[in-house]
Coordinates of C-alpha atoms and ligand atoms in Angstrom, one line a residue:
X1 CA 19.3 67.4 20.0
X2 CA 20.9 65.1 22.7
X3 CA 24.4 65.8 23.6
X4 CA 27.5 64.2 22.1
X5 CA 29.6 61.8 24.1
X6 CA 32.4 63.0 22.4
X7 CA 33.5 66.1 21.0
X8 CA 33.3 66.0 17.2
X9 CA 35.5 68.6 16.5
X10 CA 38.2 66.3 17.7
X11 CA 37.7 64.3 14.6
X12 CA 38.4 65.3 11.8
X13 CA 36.5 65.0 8.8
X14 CA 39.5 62.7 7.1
X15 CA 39.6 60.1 9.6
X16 CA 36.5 59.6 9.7
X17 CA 36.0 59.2 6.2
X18 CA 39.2 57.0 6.7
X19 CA 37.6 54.8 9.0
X20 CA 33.8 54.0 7.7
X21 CA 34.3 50.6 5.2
X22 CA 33.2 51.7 2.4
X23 CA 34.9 53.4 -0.4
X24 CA 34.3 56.8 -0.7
X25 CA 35.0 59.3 -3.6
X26 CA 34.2 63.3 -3.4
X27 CA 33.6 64.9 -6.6
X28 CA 33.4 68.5 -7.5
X29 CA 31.2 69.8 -9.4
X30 CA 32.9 69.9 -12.3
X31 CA 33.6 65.6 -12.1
X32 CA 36.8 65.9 -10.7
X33 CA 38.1 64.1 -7.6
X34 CA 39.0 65.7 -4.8
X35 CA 39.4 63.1 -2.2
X36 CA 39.1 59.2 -2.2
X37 CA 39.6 57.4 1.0
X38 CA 42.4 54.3 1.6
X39 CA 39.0 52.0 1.0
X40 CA 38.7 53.1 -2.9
X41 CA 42.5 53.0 -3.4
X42 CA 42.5 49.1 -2.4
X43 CA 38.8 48.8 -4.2
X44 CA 39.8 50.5 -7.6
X45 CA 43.6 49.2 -7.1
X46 CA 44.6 53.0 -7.8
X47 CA 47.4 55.4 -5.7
X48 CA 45.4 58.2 -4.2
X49 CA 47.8 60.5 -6.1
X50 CA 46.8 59.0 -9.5
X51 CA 43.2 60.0 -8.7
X52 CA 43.1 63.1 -7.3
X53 CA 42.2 65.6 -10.0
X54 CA 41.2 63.2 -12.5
X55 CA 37.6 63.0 -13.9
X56 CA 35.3 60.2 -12.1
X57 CA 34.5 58.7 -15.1
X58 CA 37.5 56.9 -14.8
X59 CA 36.3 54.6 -12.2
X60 CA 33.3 53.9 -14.5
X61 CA 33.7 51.6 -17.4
X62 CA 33.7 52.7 -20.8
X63 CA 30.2 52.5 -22.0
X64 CA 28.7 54.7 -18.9
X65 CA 30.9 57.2 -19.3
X66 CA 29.3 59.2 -21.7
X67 CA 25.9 59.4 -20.3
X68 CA 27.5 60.1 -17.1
X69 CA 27.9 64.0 -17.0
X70 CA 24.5 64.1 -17.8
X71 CA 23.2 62.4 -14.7
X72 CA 25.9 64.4 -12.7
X73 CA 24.7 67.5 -13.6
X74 CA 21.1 66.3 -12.7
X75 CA 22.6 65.7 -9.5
X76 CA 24.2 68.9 -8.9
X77 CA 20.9 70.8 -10.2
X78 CA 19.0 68.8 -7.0
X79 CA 21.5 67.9 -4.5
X80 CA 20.0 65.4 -2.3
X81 CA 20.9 62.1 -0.2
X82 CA 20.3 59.0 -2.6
X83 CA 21.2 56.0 -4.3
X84 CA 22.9 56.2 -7.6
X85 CA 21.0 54.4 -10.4
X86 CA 17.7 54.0 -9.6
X87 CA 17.2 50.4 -10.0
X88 CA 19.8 49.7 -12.8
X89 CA 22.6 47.6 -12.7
X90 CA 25.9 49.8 -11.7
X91 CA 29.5 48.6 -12.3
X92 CA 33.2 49.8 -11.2
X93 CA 36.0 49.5 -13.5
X94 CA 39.8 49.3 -11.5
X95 CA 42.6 50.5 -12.5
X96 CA 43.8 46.9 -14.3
X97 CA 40.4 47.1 -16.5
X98 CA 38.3 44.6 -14.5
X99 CA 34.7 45.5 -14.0
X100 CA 32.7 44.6 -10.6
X101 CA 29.1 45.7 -9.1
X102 CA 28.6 48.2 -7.0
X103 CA 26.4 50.0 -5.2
X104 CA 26.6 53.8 -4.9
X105 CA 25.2 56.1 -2.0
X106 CA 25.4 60.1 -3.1
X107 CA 25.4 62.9 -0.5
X108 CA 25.7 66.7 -1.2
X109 CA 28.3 68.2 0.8
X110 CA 28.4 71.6 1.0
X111 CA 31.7 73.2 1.7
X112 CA 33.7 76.7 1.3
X113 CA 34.8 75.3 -2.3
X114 CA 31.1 74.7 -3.0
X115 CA 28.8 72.5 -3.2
X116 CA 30.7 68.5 -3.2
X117 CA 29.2 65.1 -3.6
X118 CA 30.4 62.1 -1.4
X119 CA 29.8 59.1 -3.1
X120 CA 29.9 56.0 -0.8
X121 CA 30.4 52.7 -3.0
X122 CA 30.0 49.1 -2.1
X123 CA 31.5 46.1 -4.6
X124 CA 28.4 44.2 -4.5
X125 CA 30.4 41.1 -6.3
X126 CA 29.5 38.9 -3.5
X127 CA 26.2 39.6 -3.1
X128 CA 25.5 39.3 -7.0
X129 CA 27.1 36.1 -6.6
X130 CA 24.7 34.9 -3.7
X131 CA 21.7 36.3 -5.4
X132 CA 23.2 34.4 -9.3
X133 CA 23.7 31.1 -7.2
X134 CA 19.9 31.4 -5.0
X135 CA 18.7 32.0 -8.6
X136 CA 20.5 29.2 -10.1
X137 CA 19.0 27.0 -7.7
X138 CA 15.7 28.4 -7.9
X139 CA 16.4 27.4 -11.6
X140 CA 17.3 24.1 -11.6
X141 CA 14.5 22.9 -8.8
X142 CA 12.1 20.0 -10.0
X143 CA 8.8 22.3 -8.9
X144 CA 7.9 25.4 -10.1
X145 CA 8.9 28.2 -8.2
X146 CA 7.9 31.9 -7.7
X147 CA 9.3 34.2 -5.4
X148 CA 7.1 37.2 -4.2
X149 CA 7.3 40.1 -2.5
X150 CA 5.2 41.9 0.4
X151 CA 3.3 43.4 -1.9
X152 CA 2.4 40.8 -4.2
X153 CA 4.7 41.0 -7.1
X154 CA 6.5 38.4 -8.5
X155 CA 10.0 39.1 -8.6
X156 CA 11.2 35.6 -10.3
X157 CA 10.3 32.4 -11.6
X158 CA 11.6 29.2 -12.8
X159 CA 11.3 27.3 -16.1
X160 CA 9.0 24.8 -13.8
X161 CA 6.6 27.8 -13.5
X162 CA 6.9 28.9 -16.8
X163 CA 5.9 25.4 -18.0
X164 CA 2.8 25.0 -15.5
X165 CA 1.5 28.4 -15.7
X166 CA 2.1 28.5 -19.6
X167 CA 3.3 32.3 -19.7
X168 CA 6.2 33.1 -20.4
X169 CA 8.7 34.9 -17.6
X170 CA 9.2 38.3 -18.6
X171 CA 5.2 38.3 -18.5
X172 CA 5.2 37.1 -15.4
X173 CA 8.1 38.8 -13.8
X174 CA 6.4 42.6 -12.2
X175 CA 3.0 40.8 -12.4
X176 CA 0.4 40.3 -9.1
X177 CA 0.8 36.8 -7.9
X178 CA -3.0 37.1 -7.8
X179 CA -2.8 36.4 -11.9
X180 CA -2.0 33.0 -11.3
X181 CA -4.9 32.5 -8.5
X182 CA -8.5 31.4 -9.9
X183 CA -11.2 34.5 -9.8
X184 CA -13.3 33.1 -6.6
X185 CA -9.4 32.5 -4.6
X186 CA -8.3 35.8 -5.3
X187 CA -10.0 38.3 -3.7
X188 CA -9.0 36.8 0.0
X189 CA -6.0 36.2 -1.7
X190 CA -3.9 39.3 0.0
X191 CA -5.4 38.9 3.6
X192 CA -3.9 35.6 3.4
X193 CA -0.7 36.8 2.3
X194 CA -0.3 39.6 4.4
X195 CA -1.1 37.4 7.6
X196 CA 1.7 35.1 6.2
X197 CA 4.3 37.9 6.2
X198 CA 3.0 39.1 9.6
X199 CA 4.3 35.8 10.6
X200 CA 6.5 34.3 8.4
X201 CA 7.4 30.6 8.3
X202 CA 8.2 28.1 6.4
X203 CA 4.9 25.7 5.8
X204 CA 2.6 24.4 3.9
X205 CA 0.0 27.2 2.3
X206 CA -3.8 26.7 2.5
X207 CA -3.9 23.9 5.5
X208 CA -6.5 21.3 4.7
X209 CA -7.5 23.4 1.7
X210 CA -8.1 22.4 -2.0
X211 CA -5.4 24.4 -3.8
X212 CA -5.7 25.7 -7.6
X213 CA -3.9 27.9 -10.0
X214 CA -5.1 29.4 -12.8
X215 CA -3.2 29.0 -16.1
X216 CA -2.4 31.6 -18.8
X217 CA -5.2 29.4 -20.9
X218 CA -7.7 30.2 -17.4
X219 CA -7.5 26.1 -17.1
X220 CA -7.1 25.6 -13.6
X221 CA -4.4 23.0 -12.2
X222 CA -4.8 21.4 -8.5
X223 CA -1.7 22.3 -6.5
X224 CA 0.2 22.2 -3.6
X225 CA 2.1 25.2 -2.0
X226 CA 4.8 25.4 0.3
X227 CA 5.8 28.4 1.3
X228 CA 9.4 29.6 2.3
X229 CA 10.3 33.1 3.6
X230 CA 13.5 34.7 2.7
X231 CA 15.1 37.9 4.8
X232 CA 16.5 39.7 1.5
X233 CA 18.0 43.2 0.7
X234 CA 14.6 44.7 -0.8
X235 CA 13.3 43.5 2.4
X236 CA 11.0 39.9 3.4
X237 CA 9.8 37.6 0.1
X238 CA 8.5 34.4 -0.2
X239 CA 9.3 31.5 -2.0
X240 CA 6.4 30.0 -3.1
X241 CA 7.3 25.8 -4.2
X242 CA 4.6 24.5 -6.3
X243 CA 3.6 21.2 -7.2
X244 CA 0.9 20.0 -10.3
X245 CA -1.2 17.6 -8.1
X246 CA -3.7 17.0 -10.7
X247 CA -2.6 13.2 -11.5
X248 CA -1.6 12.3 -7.4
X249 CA -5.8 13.4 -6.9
X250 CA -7.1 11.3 -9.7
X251 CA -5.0 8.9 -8.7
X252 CA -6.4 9.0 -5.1
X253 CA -9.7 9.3 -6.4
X254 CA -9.2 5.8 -8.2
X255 CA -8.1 4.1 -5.2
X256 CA -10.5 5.6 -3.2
X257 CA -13.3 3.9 -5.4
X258 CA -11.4 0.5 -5.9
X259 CA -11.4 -0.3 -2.0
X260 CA -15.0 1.0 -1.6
X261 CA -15.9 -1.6 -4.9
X262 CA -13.4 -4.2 -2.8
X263 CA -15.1 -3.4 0.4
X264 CA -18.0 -4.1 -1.3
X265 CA -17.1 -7.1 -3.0
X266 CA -15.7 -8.3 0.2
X267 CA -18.6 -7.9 1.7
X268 CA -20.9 -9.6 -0.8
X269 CA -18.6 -12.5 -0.6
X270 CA -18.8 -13.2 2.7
X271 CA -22.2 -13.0 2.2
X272 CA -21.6 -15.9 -0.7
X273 CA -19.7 -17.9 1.6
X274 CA -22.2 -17.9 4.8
X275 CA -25.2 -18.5 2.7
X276 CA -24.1 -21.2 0.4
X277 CA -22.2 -23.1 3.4
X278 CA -25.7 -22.9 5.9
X279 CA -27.6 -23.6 2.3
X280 CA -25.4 -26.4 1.4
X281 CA -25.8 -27.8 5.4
X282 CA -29.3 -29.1 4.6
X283 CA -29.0 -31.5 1.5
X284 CA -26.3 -32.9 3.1
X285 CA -28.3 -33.6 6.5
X286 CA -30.3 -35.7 3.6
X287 CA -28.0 -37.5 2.1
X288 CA -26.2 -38.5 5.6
X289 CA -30.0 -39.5 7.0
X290 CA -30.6 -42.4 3.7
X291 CA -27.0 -43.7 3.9
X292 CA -27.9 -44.4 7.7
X293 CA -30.9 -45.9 6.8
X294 CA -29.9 -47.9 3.8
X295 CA -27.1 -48.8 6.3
X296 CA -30.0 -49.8 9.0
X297 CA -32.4 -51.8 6.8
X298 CA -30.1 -52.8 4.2
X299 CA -27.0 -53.6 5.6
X300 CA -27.7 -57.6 5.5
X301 CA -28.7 -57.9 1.7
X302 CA -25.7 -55.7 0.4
X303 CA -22.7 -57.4 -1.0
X304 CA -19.2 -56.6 0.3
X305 CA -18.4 -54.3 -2.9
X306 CA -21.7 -52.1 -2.2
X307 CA -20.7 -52.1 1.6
X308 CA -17.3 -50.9 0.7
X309 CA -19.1 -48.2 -1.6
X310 CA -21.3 -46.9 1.1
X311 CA -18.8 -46.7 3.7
X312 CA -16.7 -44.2 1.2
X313 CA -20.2 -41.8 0.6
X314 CA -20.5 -42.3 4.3
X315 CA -16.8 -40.8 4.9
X316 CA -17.4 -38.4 1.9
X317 CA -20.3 -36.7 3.4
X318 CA -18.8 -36.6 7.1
X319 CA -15.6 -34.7 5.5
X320 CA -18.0 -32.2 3.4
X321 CA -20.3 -31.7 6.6
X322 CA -17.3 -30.9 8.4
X323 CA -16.2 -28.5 5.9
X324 CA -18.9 -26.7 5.2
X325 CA -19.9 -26.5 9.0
X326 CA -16.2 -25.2 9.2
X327 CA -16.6 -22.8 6.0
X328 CA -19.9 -21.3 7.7
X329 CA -17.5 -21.0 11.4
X330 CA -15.1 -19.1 9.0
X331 CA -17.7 -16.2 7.6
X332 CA -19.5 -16.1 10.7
X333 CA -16.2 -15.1 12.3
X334 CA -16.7 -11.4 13.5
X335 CA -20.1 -11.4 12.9
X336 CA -22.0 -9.7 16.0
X337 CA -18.8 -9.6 18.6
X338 CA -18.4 -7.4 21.2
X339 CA -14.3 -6.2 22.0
X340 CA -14.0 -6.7 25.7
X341 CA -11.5 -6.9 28.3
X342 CA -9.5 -10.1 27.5
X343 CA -7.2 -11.8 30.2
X344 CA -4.8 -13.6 27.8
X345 CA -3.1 -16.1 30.7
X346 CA -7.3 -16.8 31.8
X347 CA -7.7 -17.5 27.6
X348 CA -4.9 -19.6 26.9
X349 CA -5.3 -21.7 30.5
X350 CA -8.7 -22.4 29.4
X351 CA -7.7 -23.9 25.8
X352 CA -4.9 -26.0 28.0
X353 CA -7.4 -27.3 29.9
X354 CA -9.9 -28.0 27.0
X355 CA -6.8 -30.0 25.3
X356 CA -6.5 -31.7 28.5
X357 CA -6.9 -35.3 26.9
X358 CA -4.9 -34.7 23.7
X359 CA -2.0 -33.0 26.0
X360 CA -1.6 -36.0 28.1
X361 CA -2.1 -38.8 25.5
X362 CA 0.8 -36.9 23.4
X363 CA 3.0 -36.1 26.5
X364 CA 3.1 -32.5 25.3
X365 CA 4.7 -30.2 27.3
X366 CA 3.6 -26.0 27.3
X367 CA 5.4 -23.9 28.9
X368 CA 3.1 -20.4 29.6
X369 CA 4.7 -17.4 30.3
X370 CA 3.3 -14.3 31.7
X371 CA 0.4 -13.0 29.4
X372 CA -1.2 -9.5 29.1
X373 CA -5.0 -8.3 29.9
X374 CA -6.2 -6.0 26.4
X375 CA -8.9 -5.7 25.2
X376 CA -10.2 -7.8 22.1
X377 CA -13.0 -10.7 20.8
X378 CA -12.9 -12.8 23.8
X379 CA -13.9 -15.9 21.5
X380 CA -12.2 -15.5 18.6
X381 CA -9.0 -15.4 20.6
X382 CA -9.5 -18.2 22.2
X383 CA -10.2 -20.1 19.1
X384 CA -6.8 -18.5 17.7
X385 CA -4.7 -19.8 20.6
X386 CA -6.6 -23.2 20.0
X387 CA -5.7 -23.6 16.4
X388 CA -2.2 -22.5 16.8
X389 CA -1.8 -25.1 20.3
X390 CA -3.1 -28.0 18.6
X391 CA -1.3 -27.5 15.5
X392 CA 1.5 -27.7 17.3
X393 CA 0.6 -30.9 18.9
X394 CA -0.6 -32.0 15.8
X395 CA 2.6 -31.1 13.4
X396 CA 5.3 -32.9 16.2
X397 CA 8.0 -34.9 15.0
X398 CA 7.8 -38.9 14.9
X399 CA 8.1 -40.6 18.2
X400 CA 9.1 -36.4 19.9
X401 CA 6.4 -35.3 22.7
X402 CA 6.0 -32.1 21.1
X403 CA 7.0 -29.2 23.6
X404 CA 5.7 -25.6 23.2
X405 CA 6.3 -22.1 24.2
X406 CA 3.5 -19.5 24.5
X407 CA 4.6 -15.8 25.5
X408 CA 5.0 -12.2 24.3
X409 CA 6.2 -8.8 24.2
X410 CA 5.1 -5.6 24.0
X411 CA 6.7 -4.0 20.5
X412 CA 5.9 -0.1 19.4
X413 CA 2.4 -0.4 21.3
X414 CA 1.3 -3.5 20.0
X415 CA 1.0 -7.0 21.6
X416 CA 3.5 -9.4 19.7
X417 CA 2.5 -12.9 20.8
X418 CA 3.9 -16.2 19.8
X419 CA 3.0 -20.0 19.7
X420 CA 6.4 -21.9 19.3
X421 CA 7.0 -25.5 19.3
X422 CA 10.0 -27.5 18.0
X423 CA 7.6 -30.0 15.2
X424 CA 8.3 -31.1 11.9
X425 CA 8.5 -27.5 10.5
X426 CA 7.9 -25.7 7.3
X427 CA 9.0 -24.7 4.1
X428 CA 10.2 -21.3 3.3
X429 CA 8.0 -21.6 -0.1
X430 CA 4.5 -22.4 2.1
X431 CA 4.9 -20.0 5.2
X432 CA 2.0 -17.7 3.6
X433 CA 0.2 -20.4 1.7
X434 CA -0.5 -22.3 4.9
X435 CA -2.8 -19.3 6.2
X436 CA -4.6 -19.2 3.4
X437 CA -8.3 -21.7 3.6
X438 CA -8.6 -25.0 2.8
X439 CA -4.9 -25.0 2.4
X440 CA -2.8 -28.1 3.8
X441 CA 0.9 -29.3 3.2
X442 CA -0.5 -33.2 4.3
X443 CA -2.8 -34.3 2.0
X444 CA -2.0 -38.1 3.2
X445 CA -3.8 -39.6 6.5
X446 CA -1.1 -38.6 8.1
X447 CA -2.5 -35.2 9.6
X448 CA -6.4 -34.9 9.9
X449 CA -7.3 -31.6 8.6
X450 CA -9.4 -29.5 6.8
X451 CA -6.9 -26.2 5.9
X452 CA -9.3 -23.9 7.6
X453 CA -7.5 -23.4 11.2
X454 CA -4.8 -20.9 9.9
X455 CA -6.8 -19.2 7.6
X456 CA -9.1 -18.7 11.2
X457 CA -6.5 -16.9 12.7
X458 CA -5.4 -14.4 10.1
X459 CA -9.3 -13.5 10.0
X460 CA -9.5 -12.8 13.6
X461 CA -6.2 -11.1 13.8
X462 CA -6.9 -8.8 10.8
X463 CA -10.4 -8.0 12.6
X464 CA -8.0 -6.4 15.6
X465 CA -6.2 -5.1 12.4
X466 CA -3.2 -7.1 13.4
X467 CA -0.8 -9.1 11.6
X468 CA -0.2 -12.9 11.7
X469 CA 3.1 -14.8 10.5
X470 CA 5.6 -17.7 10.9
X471 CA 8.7 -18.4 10.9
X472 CA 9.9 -22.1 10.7
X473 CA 12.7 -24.0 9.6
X474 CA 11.9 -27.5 8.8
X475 CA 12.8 -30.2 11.0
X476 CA 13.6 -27.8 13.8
X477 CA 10.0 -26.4 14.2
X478 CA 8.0 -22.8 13.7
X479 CA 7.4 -19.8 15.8
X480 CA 3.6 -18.2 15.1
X481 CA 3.7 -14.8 15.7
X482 CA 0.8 -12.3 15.6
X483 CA 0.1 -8.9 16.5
X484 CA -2.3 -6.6 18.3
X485 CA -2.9 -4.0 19.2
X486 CA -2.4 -2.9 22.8
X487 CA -5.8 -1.3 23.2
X488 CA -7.1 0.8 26.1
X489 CA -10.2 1.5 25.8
Ligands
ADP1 P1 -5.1 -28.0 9.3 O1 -4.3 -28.1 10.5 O2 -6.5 -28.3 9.4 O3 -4.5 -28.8 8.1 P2 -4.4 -25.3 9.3 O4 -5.0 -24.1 8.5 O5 -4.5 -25.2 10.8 O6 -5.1 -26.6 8.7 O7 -2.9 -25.4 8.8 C1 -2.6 -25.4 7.5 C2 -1.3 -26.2 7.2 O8 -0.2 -25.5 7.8 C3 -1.3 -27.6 7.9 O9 -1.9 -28.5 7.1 C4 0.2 -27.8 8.1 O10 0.7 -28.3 6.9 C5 0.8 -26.4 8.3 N1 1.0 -26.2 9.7 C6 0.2 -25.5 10.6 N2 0.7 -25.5 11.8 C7 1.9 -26.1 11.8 C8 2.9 -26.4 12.7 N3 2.8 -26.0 14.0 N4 4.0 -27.0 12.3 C9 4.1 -27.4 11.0 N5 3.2 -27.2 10.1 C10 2.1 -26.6 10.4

């Protein structure tokens, strides 16, 4: 034994009994009171001197009382240090006839007037209220719930459970969580639970693992688990939150076989699109080869009506060669190219100086910022920056040199670029038409144009999986604005 600090003879038994917070009561053998401490006078509401002497069963309500000798005398026949109760609910009645829990702690104590017992008791009114409040909320969650201890029995469940399990909670209440796990989950079951209580957290059970329960009916439901420990009285538990995630998977499983069928539906018409535009090229060489020679031989003996009707199949099959030569441009886009290293300034000075002509007969003026080096299809941007540069030559107000503004900025990791002029503008209702093909605002003479430019761009930019947009007000001109990502590769 190690020595005191103190001497404990100094203190007497009273004041420490006076001093612990708990209430405490001694009781002969005979279920009188002998002592109570200042703690049980302000618990029970009673004067020390009204309880002294008086049988304990006053401090118990009315219908304990008469099972209580019994148990005392039990007590008395085997003195030994416990709790009162064993697992039943226990309950204080004070002086004014209002009840509370409690928790009671019983130790023999022998003395020269026999053999005593201390009963230490605890109003447990807050706790019961914490515990009524957890469960209430454990109640009224939208996922079932199921709380379980170290050892794997559940202690409590919600209506949620009840409804996706199918049993019923006093059935499920006592039971091995294991009852609720399919027969070829279960035997790892407890490993995987007792490495969760070596180190508790709060996450997500089963990491990358399919998840099933079994049902009272043994059908079994996909789920997801999170998993929640809780520091409690009768030591650690979990909180098991479940979720039915049988529709979300089908669901998935439908979307993940409508973008393979639209990946492949994609693909096949693409496939549509380049072979009938190279098929159609052919025929038309054809027909463009016997207007020029009906035009070479027989240009004298036509009349002016005929000559009128030939020049308009003549301008016809121009327009359709150009479309479909621009229709096979358009699927072949992507097709075979490489991402390299792109110098942006080195891309967009070489479209300036292919528009060299254009820019100086229109009296355009561009003004180039400072332009990134990513990486990208060298090609295809260029052809991007020369859609979106002569567009907004091409789109310039009557009589206004059109003036444009090429730049961008680096936004969240990706390359935000811009191609801004001050034109003729456009409507709110066609800023996502325009980048659709073969769409145009000017069917007139006014713009030349085959709708295919725009609809150029958003491919290549979705091939870097960026985004393309305008923004435009009309008469004041647009901003084209596309993203990319910044890649290092
Ligand atoms: P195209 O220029 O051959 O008509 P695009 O696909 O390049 O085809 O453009 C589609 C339409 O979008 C154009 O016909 C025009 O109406 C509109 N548009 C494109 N760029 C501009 C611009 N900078 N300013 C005003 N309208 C524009």
């Amino acid at each position: 034994m190690g020595k005191n600090l103190i001497n404990l003879t100094e203190l007497t038994f009273q004041s420490m009994i006076e001093s612990v917070p708990n209430a405490i009561v001694l009781v002969n053998k005979e279920g009188r009171i002998a002592y109570i401490n200042n703690q049980t006078e302000k618990l029970f509401r009673y004067d020390r001197t009204e309880l002294v002497g008086q049988s304990i069963e006053i401090l118990i309500p009315e219908r304990f009382r008469k099972n209580h000798p019994n148990f005392r005398d039990m007590f008395f026949a085997s003195p030994s240090v416990r709790e009162m109760g064993a697992g039943r609910d226990l309950f204080g009645i004070r002086k004014d006839g209002t009840e509370f829990p409690v928790e009671i702690g019983l130790n023999p104590l022998i003395t020269a007037d026999g053999t005593l017992v201390l009963a230490s008791i605890i109003d447990i009114t807050e706790r019961k209220k914490a515990e009524e409040r957890f469960r209430l909320v454990v109640e009224s969650a939208p996922n079932a719930m199921v709380l379980v201890n170290k050892d794997g029995v559940i202690t409590l469940v919600n209506a949620q459970a009840e409804r996706l399990f199918g049993y019923k909670k006093k059935e499920l209440i006592g039971a091995q969580l294991e009852t609720l796990i399919p027969d070829r989950f279960r035997r790892k079951h407890p490993d995987h639970r007792n490495s969760f209580f070596a180190s508790p957290s709060a996450r997500a059970m089963g990491e990358g693992r399919d998840l099933y329960a079994l049902r009272k009916d043994k059908t079994e439901v996909q789920v997801e688990i999170g998993l929640n420990p809780i520091e409690t009285d009768e030591g650690q538990v979990v909180l098991a939150s479940i979720i039915d995630i049988t529709k979300r998977k089908e669901q998935e499983s439908i979307i993940i076989n409508q973008m393979s069928e639209l990946g492949i539906k994609n693909k096949e018409l693409e496939q549509f699109a380049y072979i009938a535009s190279h098929d159609l090229q052919e025929p038309l060489r054809t027909i463009s080869n016997y207007i020029q020679i009906i035009e070479e031989d027989y240009w004298e003996e036509m009349n002016d009506e005929t000559k009128t009707h030939l020049k308009t199949i003549h301008h016809s099959t121009d327009r359709m060669n150009a479309l479909v030569k621009a229709l096979l441009d358009f699927s072949r886009l992507g097709r075979n190219s490489k991402l390299t290293k792109v110098d942006f300034s080195k891309i967009v000075n070489e479209v300036i100086s292919d528009l060299e002509n254009l820019i100086k007969e229109t009296d355009t003026k561009i003004h180039v910022e400072d332009l990134p080096v990513s990486y990208g299809y060298e090609t295809e941007l260029r052809l991007v920056f020369q859609n979106l540069i002569s567009n907004a030559i091409k789109f310039r107000k009557d009589n206004v040199p059109a003036e444009i503004r090429i730049g961008y900025e680096n936004k969240e990791g990706q390359l935000q670029f811009f191609v801004s002029d001050e034109g003729i503008g456009i409507e709110s209702k066609n800023l996502e038409r325009i980048f659709h093909i073969f769409q145009r605002l000017h069917l007139d003479d006014q713009y030349e144009g085959y709708g295919i430019g725009l609809a150029n761009c958003k491919k290549i930019v979705e091939l870097h999986r960026g985004k393309i947009w305008v923004e435009s007000e009309v008469g004041k001109g647009s901003k084209f604005c596309f993203t990319l990502p910044n890649l290092k590769l």
